[in-house]
XYZ file of C-alpha atoms in Angstrom:
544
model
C 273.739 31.495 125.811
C 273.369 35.296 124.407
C 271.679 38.362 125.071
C 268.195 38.736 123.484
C 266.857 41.563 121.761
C 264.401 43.379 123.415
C 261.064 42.416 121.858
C 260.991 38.683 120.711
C 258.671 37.896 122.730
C 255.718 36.236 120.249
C 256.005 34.820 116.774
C 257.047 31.847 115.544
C 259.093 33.634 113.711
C 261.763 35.679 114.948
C 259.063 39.184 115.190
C 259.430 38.984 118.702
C 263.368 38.485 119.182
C 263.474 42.005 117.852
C 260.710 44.132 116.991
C 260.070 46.725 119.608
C 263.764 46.668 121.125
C 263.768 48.877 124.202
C 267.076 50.457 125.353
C 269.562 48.705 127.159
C 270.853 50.960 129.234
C 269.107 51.959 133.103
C 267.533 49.272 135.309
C 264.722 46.149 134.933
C 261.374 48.323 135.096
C 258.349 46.391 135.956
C 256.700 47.855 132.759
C 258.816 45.727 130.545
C 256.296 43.317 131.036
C 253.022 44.608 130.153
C 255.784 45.937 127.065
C 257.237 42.872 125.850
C 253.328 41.606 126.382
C 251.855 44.030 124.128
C 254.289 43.318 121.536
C 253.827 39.727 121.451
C 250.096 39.370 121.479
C 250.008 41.526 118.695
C 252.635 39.871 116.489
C 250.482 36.681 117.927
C 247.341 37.963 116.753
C 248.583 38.759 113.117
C 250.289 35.819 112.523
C 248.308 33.444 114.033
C 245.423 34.346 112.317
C 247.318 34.054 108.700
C 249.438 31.524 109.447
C 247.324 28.418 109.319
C 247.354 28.127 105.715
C 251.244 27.755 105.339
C 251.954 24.727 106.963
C 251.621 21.428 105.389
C 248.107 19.432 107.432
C 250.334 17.192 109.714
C 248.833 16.155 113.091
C 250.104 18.630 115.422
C 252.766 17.133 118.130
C 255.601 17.654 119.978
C 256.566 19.451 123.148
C 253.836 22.239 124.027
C 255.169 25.281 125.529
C 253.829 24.739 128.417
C 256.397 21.800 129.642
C 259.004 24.960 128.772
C 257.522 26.898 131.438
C 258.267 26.905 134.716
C 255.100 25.404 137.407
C 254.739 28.528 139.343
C 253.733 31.090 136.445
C 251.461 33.794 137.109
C 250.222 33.982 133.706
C 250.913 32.143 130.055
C 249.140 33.109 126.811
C 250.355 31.053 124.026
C 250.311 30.188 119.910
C 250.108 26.875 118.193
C 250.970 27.090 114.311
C 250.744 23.397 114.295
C 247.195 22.031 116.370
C 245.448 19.343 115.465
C 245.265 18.286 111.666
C 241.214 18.681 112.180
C 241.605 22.528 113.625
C 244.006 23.431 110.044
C 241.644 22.066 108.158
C 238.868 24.412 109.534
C 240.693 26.751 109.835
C 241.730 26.944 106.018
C 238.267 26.448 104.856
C 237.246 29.521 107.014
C 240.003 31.457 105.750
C 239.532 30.780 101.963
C 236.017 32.198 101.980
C 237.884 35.880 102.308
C 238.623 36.634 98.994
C 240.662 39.902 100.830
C 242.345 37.701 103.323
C 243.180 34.642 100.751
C 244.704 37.060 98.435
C 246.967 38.968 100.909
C 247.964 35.780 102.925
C 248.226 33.711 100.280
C 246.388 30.481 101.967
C 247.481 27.795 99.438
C 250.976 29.023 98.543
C 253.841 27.869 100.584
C 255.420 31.223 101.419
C 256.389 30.794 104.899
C 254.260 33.896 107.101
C 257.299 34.038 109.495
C 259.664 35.366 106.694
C 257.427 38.669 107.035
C 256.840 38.956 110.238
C 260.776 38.791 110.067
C 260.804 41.645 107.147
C 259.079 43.972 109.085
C 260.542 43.456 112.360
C 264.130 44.131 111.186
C 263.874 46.262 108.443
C 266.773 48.163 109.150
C 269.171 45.361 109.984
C 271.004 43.987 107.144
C 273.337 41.900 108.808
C 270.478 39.383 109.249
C 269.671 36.837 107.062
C 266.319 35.063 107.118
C 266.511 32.115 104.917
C 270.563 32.045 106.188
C 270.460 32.650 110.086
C 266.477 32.333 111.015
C 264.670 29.922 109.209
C 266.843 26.579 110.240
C 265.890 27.136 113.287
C 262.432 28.806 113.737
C 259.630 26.191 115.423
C 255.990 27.011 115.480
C 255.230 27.557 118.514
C 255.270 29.805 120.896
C 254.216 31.377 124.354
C 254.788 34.220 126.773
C 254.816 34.053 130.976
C 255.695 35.908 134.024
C 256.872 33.985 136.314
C 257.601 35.369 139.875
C 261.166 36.235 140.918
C 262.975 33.977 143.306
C 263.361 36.731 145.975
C 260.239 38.434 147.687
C 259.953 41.848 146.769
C 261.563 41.754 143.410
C 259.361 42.231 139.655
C 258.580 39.107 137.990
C 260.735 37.511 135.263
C 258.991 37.945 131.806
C 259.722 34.565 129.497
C 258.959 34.121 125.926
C 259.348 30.184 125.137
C 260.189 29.984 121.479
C 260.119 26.355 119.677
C 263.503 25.718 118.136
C 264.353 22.763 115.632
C 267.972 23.356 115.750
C 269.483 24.373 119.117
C 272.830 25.068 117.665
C 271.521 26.765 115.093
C 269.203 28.991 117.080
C 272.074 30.041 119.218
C 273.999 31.769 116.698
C 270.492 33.062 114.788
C 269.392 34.377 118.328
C 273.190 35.914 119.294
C 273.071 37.602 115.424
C 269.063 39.219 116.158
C 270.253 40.216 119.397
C 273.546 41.767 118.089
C 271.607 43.769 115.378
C 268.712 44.742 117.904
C 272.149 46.128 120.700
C 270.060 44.411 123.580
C 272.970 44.768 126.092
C 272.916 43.013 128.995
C 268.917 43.064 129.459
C 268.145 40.931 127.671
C 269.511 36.906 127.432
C 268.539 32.893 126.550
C 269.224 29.695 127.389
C 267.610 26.232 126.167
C 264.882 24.019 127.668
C 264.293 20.722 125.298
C 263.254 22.319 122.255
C 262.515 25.909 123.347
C 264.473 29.291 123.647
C 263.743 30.947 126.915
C 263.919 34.181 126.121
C 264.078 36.814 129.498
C 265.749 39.675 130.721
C 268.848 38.754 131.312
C 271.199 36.182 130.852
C 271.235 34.881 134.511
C 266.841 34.991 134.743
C 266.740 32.833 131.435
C 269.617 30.285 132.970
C 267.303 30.515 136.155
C 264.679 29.503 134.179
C 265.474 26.581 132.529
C 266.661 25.231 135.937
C 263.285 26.031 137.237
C 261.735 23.511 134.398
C 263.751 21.348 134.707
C 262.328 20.988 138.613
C 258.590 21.256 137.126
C 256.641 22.486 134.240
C 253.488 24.453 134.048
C 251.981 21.375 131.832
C 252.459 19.340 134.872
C 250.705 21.881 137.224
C 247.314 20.418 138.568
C 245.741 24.133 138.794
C 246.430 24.639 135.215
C 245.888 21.143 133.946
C 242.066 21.881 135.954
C 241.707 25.549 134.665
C 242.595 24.002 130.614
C 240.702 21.208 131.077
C 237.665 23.309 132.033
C 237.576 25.702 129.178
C 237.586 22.776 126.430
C 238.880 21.602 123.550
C 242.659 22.964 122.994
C 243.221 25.637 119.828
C 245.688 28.116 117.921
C 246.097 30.337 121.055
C 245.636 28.870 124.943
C 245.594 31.468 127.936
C 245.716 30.670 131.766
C 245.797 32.987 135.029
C 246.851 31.243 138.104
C 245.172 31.596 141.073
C 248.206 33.646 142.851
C 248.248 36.310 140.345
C 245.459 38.191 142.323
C 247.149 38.382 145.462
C 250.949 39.214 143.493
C 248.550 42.424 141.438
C 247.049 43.329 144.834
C 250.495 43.316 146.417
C 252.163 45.275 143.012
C 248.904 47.693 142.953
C 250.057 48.738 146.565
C 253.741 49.644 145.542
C 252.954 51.445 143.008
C 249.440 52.858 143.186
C 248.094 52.120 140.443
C 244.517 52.968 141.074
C 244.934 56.566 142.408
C 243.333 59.210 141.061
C 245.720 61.685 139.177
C 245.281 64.061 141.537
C 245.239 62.219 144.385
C 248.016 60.888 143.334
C 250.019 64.541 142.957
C 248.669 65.057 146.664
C 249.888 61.766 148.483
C 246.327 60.729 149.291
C 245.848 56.727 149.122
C 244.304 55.354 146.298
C 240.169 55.134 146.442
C 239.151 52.651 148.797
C 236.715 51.189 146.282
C 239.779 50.473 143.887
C 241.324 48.934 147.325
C 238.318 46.965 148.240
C 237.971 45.316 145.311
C 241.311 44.272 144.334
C 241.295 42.975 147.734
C 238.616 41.089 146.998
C 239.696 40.172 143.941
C 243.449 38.611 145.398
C 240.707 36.809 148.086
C 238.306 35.209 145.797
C 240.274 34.513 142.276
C 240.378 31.138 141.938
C 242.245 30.807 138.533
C 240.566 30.995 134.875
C 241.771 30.240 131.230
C 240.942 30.999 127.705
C 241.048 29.496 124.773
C 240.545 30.575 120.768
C 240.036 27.660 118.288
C 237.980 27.010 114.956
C 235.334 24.691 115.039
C 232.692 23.479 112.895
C 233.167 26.545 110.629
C 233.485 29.214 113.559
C 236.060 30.924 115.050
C 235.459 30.790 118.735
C 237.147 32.448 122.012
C 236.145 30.764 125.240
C 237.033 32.315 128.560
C 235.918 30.168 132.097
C 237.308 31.631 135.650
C 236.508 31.612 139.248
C 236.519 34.984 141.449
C 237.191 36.973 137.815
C 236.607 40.784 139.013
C 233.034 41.727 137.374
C 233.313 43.064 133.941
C 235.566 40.516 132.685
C 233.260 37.194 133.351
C 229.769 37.499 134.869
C 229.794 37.477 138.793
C 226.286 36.931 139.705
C 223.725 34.919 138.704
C 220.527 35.926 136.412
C 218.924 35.044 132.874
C 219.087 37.362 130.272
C 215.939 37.666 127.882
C 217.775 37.640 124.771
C 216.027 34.335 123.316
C 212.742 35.878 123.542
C 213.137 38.030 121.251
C 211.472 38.610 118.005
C 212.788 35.641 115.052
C 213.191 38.180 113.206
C 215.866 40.336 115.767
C 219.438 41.113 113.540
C 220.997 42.647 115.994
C 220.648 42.340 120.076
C 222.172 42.795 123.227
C 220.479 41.811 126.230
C 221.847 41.731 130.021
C 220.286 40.623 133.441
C 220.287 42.761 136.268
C 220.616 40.318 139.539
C 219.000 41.545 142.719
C 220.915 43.980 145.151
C 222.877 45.048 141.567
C 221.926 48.660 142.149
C 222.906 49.305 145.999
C 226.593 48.044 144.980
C 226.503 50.239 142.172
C 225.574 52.981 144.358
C 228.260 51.669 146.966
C 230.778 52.307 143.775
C 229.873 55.611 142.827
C 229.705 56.841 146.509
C 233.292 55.832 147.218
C 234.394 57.435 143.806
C 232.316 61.200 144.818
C 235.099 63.567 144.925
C 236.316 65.110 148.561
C 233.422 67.691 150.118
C 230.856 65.998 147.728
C 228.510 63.149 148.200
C 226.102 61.039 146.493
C 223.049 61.701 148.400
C 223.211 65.715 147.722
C 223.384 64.587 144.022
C 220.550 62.456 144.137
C 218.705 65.039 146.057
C 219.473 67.632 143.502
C 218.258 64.910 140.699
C 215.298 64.533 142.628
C 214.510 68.168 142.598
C 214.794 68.455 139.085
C 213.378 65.671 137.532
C 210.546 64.887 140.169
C 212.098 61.418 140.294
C 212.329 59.218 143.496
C 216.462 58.165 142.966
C 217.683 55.504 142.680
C 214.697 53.673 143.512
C 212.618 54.911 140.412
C 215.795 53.372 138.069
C 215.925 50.129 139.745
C 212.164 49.923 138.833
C 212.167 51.326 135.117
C 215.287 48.683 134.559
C 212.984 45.685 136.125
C 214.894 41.839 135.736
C 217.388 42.828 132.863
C 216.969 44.787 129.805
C 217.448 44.248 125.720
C 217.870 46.421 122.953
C 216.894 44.726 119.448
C 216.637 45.960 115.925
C 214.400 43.663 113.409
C 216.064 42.439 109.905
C 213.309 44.443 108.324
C 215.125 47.181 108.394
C 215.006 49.370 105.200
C 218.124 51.582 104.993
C 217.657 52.613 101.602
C 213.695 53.906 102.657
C 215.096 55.630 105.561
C 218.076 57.552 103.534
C 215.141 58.818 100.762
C 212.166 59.539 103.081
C 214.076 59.524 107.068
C 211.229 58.248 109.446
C 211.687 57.201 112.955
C 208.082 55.609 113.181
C 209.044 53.140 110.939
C 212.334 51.941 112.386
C 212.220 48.556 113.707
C 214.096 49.129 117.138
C 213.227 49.050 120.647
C 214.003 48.181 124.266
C 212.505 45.422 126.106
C 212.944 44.760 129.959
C 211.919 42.315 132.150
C 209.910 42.886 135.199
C 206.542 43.940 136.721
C 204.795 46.375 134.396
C 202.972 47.645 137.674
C 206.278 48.817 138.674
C 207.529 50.294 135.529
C 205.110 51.403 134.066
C 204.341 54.395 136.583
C 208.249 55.538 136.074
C 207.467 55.649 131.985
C 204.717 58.498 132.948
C 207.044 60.533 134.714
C 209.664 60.705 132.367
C 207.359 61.002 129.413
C 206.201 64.129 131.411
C 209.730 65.377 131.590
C 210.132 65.116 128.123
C 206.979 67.067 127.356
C 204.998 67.259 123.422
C 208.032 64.577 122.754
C 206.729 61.712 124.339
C 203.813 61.614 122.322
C 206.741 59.672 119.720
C 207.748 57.215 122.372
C 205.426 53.896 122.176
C 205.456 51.670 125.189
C 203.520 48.878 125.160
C 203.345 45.580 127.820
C 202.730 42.029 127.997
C 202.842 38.872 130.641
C 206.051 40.564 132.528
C 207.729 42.685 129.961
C 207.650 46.604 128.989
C 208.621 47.350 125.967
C 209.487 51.350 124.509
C 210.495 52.362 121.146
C 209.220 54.451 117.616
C 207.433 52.189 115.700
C 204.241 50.816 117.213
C 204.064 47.605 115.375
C 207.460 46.476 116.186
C 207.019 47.684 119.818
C 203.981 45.643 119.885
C 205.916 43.172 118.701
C 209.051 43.351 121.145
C 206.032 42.923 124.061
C 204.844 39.874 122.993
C 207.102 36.517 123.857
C 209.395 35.943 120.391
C 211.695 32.853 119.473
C 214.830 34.565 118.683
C 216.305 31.416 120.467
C 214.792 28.922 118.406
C 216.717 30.300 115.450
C 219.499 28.133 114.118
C 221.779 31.195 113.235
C 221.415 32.523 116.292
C 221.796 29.138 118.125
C 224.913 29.066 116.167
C 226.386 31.312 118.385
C 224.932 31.716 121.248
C 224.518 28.070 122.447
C 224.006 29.135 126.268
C 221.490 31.272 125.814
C 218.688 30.307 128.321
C 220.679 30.663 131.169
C 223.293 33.631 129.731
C 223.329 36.620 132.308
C 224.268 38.532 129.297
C 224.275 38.468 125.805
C 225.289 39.702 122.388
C 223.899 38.842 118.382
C 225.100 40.184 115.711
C 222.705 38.359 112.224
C 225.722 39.618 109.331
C 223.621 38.518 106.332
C 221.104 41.674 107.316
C 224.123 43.854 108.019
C 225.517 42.989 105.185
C 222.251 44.027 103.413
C 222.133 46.838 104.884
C 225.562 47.901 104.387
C 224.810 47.479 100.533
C 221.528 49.233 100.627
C 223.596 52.217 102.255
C 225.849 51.901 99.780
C 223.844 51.869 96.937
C 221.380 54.764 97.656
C 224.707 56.918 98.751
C 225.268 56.129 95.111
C 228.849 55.310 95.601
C 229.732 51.565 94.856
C 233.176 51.956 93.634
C 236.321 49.069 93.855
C 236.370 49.100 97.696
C 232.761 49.767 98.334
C 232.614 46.106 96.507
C 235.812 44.503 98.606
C 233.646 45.426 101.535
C 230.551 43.689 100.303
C 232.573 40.187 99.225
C 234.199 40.231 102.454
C 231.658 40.911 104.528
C 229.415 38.466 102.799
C 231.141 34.885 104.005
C 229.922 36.046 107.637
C 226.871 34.452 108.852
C 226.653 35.707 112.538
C 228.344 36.815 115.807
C 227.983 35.702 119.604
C 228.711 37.281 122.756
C 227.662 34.985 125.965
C 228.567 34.840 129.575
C 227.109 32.437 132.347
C 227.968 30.700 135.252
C 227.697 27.182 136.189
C 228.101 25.948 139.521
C 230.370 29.027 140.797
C 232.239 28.714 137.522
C 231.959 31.744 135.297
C 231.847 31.148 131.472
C 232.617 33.179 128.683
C 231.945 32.390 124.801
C 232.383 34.699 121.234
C 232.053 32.906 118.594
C 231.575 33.771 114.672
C 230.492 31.691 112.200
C 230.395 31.612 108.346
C 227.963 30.524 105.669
């Protein structure tokens, strides 16, 4: 066993056993975890994106660093260099169609990614070798945890599970990184099968590798349930077990987390809406996991989750109207708005009014000045849900010779009862005076729709078929019953981007690297759902 350097916690390659070192000296602090995190899911994100080209395509096997972990983790995030044979294969054709990223990763040359991730971690330390004292032993794969401490009270222990090939040879590689990085004492690993735990301390990663060998997180029926749910297994896998909520609620109380600044300088007690809701969220959080793979030509993160706090997953149900839509939509994002959505919003913001101040004064005031009846007049204008499109049509090169906001193809469309809305449209268009006269709102068989240019407004009103459309379909696959939703059509942006370029009249060397990279894009997803209590998330990209 030896002391590890302070920041080794992600690559396959030694990045993490030294990169962001922090000092020895003083006492464990509970941010060396959210630290050490931050390192490694960068290093993760950088190499695991690149890497995938530089091994030979041999079915992935082997341990998975989840039977290095011990059962009771709070949370695990980790990489796989070597997946499936079928996921390296996609994930090199994707890959090759960057001409930028092909050339500066070098996809089909054998250069191993991990020797610089290891050159720019340790820079400065000379009495390191890679090829000498890192690469015998380097595996590729790797993952990150907190695992609670064995007495209550105490922070958690952070763990970076590195795959070794070599044991003995990883002991002196580690006890040399650690050496150059002058961990001290903070820092220490011991071996569990054919990973390096890697925690603070000598005596935590000994602890550690005991604790495996009693039971592994891969043997865990809560995380077997939570990985099973999210799909097909990829480069990176992510869980969150269902204790974490009550261990953040129980950290947010020690050390305040959510107070105000100023509260805070006063002694006051956090907000009680920051309270409330991590209390709910300890009470309801069920577990959830995540998962980023490529598939059939896409890149794809998928997130599912049970009692995830609102803003992360969708917590309520609802249909967005993104898939009706005009065909002909580039670029949408459309959300539902479930009932009773505005009183807990106005629950929120009434808990967060600062001392002598409340939220019914400022409506009042509002009220006074605008002539409108608050908040119910915004719970009507906003109806079901609401979407904001812009057509394919655009012309950017029109619009930068002869600017005309008639004939941009944008608008809003939202769901609901024109009855209802409609009468709120006439008293803002009153507030904004000889102005409105630009704003076009037109309305169909339960829809509104506002914007500049009265034929695509017309158009937005009328029932599209946006969801019909393979590229959208592409990647957003849940779209009927999505409570939210985001599109992103790259072969107009990508016209666009060179129409903007061109009439700017400055298409030089990068002008074109932007172009050719931007043109193996097809389209981008953002979906969320839920499906019988279980909330879903999905991004997704895909390529031509």
């Amino acid at each position: 066993m030896s002391s590890m350097p302070p920041s080794d916690p992600s690559q396959p390659a030694p990045e993490y056993l030294g990169d962001a070192a922090p000092p020895a000296e003083g006492p464990p602090s509970r941010r060396k975890l959210p630290v050490l995190g931050g390192v490694a899911l960068g290093v993760a994100a950088v190499v695991g994106l690149g890497g995938w080209g530089v091994y030979a395509l041999m079915s992935g096997g082997g341990a998975q660093p989840s039977e290095a972990v011990p059962a009771n983790a709070l949370a695990y995030v980790s990489l796989d260099l070597d997946p499936s044979a079928s996921q390296k294969v996609e994930a090199i054709k994707i890959l090759k169609k960057f001409p930028a990223l092909e050339k500066k990763l070098e996809v089909d040359s054998g250069d191993d990614l991990r020797r610089w991730v290891f050159d720019e971690g340790f820079k400065d330390c000379d009495s390191v070798d890679y090829a000498k004292d890192v690469e015998p032993w380097i595996g590729d794969r790797v993952a990150m945890a907190a695992v609670p401490a064995e007495k209550a009270g105490e922070d958690p222990s952070p763990l970076i599970a590195l795959k070794v090939t070599d044991t003995e040879a990883a002991e002196k590689g580690i006890a040399k990184l650690a050496e150059c990085g002058e961990t001290g004492d903070d820092f220490g690993f011991a071996f569990a099968g054919d990973y390096a735990l890697i925690s603070d301390g000598e005596q935590k990663a000994d602890d550690l590798a005991a604790a495996v060998e009693e039971g592994s997180l891969a043997d865990d029926a809560e995380f077997q349930d939570w990985t099973d749910k999210v799909g097909d297994p990829g480069f990176v896998t992510a869980y969150v077990a269902p204790e974490a909520g009550r261990f953040l609620l129980e950290m947010s109380e020690q050390e305040n987390w959510f107070a105000y600044d100023a509260a805070a300088d006063a002694g006051m007690p956090p907000p009680p809406m920051m309270e409330e809701r991590m209390e709910a969220m300890a009470k309801n959080f069920k577990g959830m996991a995540g998962v980023v793979r490529f598939a059939d030509g896409a890149v794809e993160a998928e997130f599912v989750g049970q009692g995830v706090p609102e803003g992360m997953l969708p917590d309520s149900a609802g249909t967005s109207a993104i898939s009706e839509l005009p065909d002909g939509t580039a670029v949408a994002m459309s959300i539902a708005l479930s009932e009773g959505w505005l009183d807990s919003s106005m629950k929120q913001l009434e808990q967060m009014m600062p001392p002598g101040e409340s939220l019914e004064d400022l409506m009042a005031q509002a009220e006074a000045q605008t002539g409108l009846k608050l908040p119910e007049d915004v719970e009507a204008l906003l109806g079901d849900g609401v979407s904001v499109a812009v057509d394919g049509d655009l012309d950017v090169a029109s619009l930068m010779s002869a600017p005309d906001p008639t004939r941009v193809p944008a608008g809003i469309r939202v769901s609901g009862e024109p009855d209802e809305i409609l009468p709120v449209v006439e008293k803002i268009k009153a507030l904004l005076g000889p102005d409105s006269e630009m704003l076009v709102v037109e309305s169909g068989d339960g829809v509104v729709s506002f914007g500049l240019s009265q034929e695509y407004v017309k158009s937005l009103a009328a029932e599209g078929s946006l969801g019909d459309q393979e590229t959208f379909a592409g990647v957003v696959p849940e779209a009927d019953r999505a409570t939210g939703a985001l599109f992103v059509d790259f072969d107009a942006v990508s016209r666009w981007v060179d129409e903007g370029m061109q009439a700017a009249g400055g298409v030089g060397e990068s002008e074109v690297e932007v172009a050719e990279n931007l043109e193996p894009l097809k389209a981008l997803g953002m979906s969320a759902w839920i499906d019988d209590d279980t909330q879903h998330g999905l991004l997704r990209i895909t390529t031509d």
